PDB file of C-alpha atoms in Angstrom:
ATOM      1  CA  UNK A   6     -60.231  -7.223 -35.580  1.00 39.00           C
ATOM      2  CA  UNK A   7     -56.448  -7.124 -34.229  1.00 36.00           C
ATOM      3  CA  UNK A   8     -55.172  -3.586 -35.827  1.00 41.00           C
ATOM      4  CA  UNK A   9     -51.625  -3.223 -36.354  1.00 38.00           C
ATOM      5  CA  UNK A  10     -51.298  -0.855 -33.324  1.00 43.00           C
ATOM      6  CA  UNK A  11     -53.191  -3.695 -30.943  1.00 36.00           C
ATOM      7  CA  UNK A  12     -49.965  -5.958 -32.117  1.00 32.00           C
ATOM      8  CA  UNK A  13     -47.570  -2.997 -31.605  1.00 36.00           C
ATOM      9  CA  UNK A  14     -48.666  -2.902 -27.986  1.00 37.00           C
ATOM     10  CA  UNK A  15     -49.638  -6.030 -27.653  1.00 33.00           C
ATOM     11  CA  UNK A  16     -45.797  -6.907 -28.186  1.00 31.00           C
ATOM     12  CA  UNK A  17     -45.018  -4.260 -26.100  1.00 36.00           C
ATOM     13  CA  UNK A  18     -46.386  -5.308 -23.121  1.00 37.00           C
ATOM     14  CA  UNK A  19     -44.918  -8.760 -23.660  1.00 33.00           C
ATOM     15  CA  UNK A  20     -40.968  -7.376 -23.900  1.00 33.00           C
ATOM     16  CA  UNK A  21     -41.934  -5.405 -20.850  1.00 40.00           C
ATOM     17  CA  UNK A  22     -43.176  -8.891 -18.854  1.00 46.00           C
ATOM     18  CA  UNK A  23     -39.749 -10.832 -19.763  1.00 61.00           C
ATOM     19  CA  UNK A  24     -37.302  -8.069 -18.211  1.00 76.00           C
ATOM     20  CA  UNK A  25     -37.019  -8.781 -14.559  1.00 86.00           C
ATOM     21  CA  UNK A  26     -38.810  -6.705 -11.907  1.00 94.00           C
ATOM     22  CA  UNK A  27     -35.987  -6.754  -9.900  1.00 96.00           C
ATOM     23  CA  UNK A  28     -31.557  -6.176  -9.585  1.00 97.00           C
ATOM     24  CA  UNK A  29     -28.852  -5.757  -7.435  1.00 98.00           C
ATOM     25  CA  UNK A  30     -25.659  -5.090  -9.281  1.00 97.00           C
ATOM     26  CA  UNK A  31     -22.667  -5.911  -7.902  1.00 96.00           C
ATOM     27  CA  UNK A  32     -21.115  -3.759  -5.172  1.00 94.00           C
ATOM     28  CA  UNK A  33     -18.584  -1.201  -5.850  1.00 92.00           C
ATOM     29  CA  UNK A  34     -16.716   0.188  -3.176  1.00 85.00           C
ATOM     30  CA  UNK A  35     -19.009  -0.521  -0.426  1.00 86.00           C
ATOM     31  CA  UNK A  36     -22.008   0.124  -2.719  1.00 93.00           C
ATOM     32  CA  UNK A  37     -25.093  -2.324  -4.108  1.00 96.00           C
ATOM     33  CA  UNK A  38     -27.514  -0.302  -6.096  1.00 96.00           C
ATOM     34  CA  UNK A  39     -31.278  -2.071  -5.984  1.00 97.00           C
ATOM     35  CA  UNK A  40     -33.126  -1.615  -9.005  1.00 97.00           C
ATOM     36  CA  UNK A  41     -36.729  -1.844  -9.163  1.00 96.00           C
ATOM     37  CA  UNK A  42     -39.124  -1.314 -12.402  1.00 94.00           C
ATOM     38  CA  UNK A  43     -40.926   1.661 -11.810  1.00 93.00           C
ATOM     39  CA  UNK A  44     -38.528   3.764  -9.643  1.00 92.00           C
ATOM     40  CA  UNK A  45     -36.946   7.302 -11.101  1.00 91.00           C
ATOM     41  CA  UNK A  46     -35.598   9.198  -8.487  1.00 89.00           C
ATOM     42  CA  UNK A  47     -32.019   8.674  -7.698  1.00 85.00           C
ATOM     43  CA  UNK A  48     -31.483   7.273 -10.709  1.00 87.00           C
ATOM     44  CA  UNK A  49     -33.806   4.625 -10.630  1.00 91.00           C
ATOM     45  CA  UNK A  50     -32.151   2.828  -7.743  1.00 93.00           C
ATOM     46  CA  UNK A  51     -32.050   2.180  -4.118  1.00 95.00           C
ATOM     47  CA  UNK A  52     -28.458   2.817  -2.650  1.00 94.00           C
ATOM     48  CA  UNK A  53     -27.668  -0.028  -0.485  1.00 95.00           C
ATOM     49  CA  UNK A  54     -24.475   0.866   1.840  1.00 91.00           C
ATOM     50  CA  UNK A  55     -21.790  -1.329   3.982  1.00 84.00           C
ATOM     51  CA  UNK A  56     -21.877   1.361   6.386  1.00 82.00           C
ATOM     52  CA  UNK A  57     -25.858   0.105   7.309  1.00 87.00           C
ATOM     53  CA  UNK A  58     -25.685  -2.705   5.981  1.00 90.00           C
ATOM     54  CA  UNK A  59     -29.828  -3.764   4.729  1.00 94.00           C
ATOM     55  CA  UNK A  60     -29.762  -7.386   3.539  1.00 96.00           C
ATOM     56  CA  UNK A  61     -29.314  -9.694   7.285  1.00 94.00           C
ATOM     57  CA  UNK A  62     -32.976  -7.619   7.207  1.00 96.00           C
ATOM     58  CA  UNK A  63     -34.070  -8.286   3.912  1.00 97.00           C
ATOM     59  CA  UNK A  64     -33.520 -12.158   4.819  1.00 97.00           C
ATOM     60  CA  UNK A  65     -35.866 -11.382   7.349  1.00 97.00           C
ATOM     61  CA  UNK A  66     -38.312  -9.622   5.781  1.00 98.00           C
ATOM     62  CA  UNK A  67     -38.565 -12.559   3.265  1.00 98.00           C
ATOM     63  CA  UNK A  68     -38.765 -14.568   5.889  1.00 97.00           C
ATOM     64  CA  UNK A  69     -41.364 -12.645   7.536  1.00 97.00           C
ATOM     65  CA  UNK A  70     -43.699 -12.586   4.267  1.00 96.00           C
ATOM     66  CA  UNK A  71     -43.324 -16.406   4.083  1.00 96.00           C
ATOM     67  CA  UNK A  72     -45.394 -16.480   7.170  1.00 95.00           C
ATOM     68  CA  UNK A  73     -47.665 -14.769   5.968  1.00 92.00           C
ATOM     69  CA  UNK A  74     -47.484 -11.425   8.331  1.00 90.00           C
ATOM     70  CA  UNK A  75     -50.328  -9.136   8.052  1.00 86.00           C
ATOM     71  CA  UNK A  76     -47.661  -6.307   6.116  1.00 90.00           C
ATOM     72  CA  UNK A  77     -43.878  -6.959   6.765  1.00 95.00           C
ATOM     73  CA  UNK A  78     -41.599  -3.729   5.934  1.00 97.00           C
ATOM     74  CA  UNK A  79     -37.852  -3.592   4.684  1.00 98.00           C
ATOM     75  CA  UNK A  80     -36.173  -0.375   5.646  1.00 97.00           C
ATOM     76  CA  UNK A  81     -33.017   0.902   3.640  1.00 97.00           C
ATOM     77  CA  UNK A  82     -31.111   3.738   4.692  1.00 92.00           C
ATOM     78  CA  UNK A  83     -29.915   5.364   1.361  1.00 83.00           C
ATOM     79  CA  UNK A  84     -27.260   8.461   1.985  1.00 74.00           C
ATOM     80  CA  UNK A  85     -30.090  11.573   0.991  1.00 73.00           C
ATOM     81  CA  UNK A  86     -33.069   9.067   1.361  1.00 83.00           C
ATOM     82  CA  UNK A  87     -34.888   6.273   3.933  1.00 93.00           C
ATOM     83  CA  UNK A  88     -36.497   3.830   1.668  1.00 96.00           C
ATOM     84  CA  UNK A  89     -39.395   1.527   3.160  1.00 97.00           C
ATOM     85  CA  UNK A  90     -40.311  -1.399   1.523  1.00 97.00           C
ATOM     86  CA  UNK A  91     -43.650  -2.556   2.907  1.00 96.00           C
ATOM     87  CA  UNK A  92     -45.287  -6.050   1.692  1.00 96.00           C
ATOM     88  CA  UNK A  93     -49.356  -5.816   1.911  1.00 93.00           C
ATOM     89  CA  UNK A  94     -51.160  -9.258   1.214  1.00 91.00           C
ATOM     90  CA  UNK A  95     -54.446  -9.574  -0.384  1.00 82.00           C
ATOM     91  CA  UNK A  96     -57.537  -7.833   1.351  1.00 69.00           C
ATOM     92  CA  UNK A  97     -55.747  -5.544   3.272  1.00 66.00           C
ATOM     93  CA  UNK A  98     -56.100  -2.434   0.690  1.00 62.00           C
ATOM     94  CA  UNK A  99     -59.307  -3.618  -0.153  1.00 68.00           C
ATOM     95  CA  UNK A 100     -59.118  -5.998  -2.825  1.00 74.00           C
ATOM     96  CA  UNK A 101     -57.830  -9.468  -3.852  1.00 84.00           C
ATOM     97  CA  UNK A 102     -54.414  -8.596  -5.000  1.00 91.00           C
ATOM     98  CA  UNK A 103     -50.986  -8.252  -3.247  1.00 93.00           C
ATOM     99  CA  UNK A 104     -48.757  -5.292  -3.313  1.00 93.00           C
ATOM    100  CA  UNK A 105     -45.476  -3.979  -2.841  1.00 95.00           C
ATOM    101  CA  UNK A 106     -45.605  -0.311  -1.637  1.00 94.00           C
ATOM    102  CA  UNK A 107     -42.032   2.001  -1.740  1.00 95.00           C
ATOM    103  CA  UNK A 108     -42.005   5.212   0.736  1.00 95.00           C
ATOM    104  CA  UNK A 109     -38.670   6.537  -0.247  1.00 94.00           C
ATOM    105  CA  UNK A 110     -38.541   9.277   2.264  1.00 92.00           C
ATOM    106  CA  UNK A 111     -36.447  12.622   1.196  1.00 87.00           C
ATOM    107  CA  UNK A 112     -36.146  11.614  -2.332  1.00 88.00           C
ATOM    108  CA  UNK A 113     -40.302  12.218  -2.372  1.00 89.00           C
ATOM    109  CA  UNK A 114     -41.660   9.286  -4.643  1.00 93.00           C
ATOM    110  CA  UNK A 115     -43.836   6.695  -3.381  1.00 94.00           C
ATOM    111  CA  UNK A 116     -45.002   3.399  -5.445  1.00 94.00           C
ATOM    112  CA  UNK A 117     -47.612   1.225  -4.883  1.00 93.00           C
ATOM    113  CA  UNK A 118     -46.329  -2.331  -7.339  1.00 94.00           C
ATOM    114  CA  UNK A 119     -49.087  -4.870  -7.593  1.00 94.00           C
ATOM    115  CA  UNK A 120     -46.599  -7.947  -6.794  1.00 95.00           C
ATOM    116  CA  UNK A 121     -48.539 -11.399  -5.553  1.00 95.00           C
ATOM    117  CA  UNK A 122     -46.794 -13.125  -2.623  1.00 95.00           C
ATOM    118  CA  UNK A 123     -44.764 -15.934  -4.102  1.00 96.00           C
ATOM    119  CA  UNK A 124     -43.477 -14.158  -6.874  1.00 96.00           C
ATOM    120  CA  UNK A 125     -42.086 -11.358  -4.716  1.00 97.00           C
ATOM    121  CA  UNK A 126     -40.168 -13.866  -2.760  1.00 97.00           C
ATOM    122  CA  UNK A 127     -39.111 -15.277  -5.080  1.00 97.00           C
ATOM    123  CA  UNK A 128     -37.438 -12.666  -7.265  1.00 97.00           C
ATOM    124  CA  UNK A 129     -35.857 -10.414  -4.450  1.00 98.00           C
ATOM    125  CA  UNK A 130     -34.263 -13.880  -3.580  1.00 98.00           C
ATOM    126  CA  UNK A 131     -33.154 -14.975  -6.503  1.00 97.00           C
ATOM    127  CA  UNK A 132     -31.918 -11.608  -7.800  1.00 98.00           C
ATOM    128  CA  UNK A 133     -30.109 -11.500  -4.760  1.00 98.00           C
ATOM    129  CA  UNK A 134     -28.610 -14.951  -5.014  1.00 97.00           C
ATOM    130  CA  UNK A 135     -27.515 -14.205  -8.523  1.00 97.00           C
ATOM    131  CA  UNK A 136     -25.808 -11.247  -7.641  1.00 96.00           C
ATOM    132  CA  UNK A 137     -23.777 -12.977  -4.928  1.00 95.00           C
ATOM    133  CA  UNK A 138     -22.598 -16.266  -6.996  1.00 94.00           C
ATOM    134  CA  UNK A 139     -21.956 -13.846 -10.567  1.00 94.00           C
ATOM    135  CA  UNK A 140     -18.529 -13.858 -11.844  1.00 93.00           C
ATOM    136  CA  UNK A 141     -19.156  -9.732 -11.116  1.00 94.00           C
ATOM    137  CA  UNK A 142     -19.149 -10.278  -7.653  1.00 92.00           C
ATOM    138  CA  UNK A 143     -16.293  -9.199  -5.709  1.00 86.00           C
ATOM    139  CA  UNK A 144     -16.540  -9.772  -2.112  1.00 82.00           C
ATOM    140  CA  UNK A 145     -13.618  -7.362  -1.460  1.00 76.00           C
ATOM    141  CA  UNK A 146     -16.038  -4.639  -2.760  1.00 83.00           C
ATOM    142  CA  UNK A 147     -18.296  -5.357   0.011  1.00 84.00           C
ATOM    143  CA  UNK A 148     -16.802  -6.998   3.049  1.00 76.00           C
ATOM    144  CA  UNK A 149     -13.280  -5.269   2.743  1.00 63.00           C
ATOM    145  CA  UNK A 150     -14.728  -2.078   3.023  1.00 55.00           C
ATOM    146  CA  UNK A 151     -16.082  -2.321   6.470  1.00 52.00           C
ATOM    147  CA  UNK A 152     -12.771  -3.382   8.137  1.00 54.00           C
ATOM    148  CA  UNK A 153     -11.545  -0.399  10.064  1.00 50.00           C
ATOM    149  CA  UNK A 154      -8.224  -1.249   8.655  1.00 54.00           C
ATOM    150  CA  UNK A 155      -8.601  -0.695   5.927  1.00 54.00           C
ATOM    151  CA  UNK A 156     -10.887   2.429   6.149  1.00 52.00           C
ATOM    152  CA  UNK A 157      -7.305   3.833   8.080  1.00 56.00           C
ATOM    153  CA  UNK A 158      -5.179   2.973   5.547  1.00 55.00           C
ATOM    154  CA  UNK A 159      -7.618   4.465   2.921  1.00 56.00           C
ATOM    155  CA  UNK A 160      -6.749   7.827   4.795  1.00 54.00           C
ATOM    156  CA  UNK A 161      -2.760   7.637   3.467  1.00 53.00           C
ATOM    157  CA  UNK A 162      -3.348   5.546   0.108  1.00 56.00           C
ATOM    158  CA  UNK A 163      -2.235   8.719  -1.984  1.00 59.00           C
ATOM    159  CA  UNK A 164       1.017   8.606  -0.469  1.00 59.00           C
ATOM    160  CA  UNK A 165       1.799   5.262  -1.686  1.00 61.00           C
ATOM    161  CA  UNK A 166       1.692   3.440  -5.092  1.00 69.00           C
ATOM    162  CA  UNK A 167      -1.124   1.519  -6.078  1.00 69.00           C
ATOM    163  CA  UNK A 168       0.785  -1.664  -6.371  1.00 74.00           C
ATOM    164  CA  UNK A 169       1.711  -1.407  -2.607  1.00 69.00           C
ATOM    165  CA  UNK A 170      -2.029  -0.099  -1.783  1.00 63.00           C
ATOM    166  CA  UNK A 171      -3.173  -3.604  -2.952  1.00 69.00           C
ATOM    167  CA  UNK A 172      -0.707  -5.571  -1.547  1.00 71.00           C
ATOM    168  CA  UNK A 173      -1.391  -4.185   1.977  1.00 64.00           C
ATOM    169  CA  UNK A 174      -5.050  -4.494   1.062  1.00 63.00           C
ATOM    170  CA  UNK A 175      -4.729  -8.652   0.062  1.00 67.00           C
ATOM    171  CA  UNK A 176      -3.566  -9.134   3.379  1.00 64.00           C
ATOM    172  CA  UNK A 177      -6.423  -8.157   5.560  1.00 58.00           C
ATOM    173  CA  UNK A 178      -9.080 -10.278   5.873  1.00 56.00           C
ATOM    174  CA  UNK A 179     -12.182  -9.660   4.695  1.00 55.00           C
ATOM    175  CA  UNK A 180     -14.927  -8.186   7.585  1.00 51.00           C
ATOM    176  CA  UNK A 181     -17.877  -7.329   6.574  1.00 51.00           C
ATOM    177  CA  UNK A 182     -21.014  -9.229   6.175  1.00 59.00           C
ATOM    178  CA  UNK A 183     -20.275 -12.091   3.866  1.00 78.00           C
ATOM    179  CA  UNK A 184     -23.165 -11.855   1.588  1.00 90.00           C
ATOM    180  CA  UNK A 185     -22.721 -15.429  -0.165  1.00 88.00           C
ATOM    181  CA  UNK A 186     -23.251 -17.004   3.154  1.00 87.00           C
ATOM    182  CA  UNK A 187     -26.253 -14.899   3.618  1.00 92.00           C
ATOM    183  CA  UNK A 188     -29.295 -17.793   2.422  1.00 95.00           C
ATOM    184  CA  UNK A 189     -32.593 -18.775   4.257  1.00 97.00           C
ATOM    185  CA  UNK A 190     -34.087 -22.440   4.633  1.00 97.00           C
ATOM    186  CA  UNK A 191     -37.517 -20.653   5.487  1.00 97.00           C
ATOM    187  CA  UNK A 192     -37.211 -18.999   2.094  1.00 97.00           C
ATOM    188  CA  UNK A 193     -36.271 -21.900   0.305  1.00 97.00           C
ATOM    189  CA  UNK A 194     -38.683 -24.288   1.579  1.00 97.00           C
ATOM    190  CA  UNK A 195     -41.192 -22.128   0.737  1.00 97.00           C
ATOM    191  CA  UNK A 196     -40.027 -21.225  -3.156  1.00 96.00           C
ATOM    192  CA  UNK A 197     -39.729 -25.607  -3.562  1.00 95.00           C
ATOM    193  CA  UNK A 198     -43.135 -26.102  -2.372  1.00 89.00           C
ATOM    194  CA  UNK A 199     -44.213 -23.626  -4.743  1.00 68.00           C
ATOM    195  CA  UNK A 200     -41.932 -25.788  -7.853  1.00 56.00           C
ATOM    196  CA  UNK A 201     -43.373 -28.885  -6.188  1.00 49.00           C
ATOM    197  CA  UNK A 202     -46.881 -27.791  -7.090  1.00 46.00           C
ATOM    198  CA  UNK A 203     -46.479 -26.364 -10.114  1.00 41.00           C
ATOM    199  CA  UNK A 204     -44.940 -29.483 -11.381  1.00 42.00           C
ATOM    200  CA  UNK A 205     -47.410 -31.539 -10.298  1.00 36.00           C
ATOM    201  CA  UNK A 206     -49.523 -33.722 -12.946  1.00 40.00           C
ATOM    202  CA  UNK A 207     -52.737 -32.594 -13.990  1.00 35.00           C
ATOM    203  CA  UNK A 208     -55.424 -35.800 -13.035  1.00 38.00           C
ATOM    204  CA  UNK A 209     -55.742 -38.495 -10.785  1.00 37.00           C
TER     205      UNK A 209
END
């Protein structure tokens, strides 16, 4: 017999399976915060900074899961923290599952995320993707901030209005790593292979 508290958590668990595993939010002023369920310290979110900029590596490290290496790592430097990101395929913690495991070093939390292969891929991708083609996206959030222009100019932007800041900031162009350009074939090959079978017809 279902009991009303089964249901309760029954539906529970169900609310908890449609919100994604995974964000970036759009940068802000050289900033992309990484959100993963489960994390608490510092806020709940990775700090991902211009300054070392993480996601050329995260490309990689897709890349690297794709084929299929023994346990592929991510490593983030965070301003207070080092955050490792380590993908472990099955039978290498002793069991049939995959995982995700999250050493965030000087912020003292560590997270072991049972996260199968293809799925992983998948949503760092695509959450990534999405944050790059949103209408939220600014690039000049991102790639302006690493020109060492305008890091000089920052230095004297009290002395002038904010109208004049802007004007002088419009004309430089933008530097840093131009994250909507940032895409893998290796990655994407993989993700419609996986679409490919799960489309196909059940029977001869």
């Amino acid at each position: 017999m279902i009991t009303i508290a089964t249901m309760q958590s029954m539906t529970k668990r169900a609310m908890s399976a449609d919100k994604p595993r995974i964000r970036f939010d759009p940068p802000n002023a050289g900033w992309i915060e990484l959100r993963i369920a489960g994390l608490t310290k510092g806020g709940g979110a990775i700090q991902c900074s211009f300054v070392d900029d993480p996601f050329e590596a995260m490309i990689e490290w897709l890349e690297a899961i794709v084929k299929g290496a023994r346990a592929a790592s991510w490593v983030i430097a965070d301003e207070g923290a080092t955050n490792v990101l380590t993908f472990v395929p099955e039978n290498f913690l002793g069991d049939s599952d995959d995982y995700l495991l999250i050493n965030r070093i000087g912020r003292k939390e560590c997270l072991r995320l049972k996260w199968p292969r293809t799925e992983l891929v998948r949503e760092f991708y695509q959450a990534f993707r999405a944050m790059v083609e949103s209408a939220d996206y600014d690039p000049a959030e991102w790639e302006w901030a690493a020109h060492w222009k305008a890091y000089e100019y920052s230095l004297y932007a009290d002395l002038v209005s904010e109208e004049d800041y802007e004007a002088i900031r419009a004309q430089w162009p933008f530097d840093g790593a131009v994250l909507r350009r940032l895409t893998s074939d290796v990655v994407e090959e993989f993700l419609a292979g996986d679409n490919e079978q799960r489309e196909l017809p059940f029977g001869p």
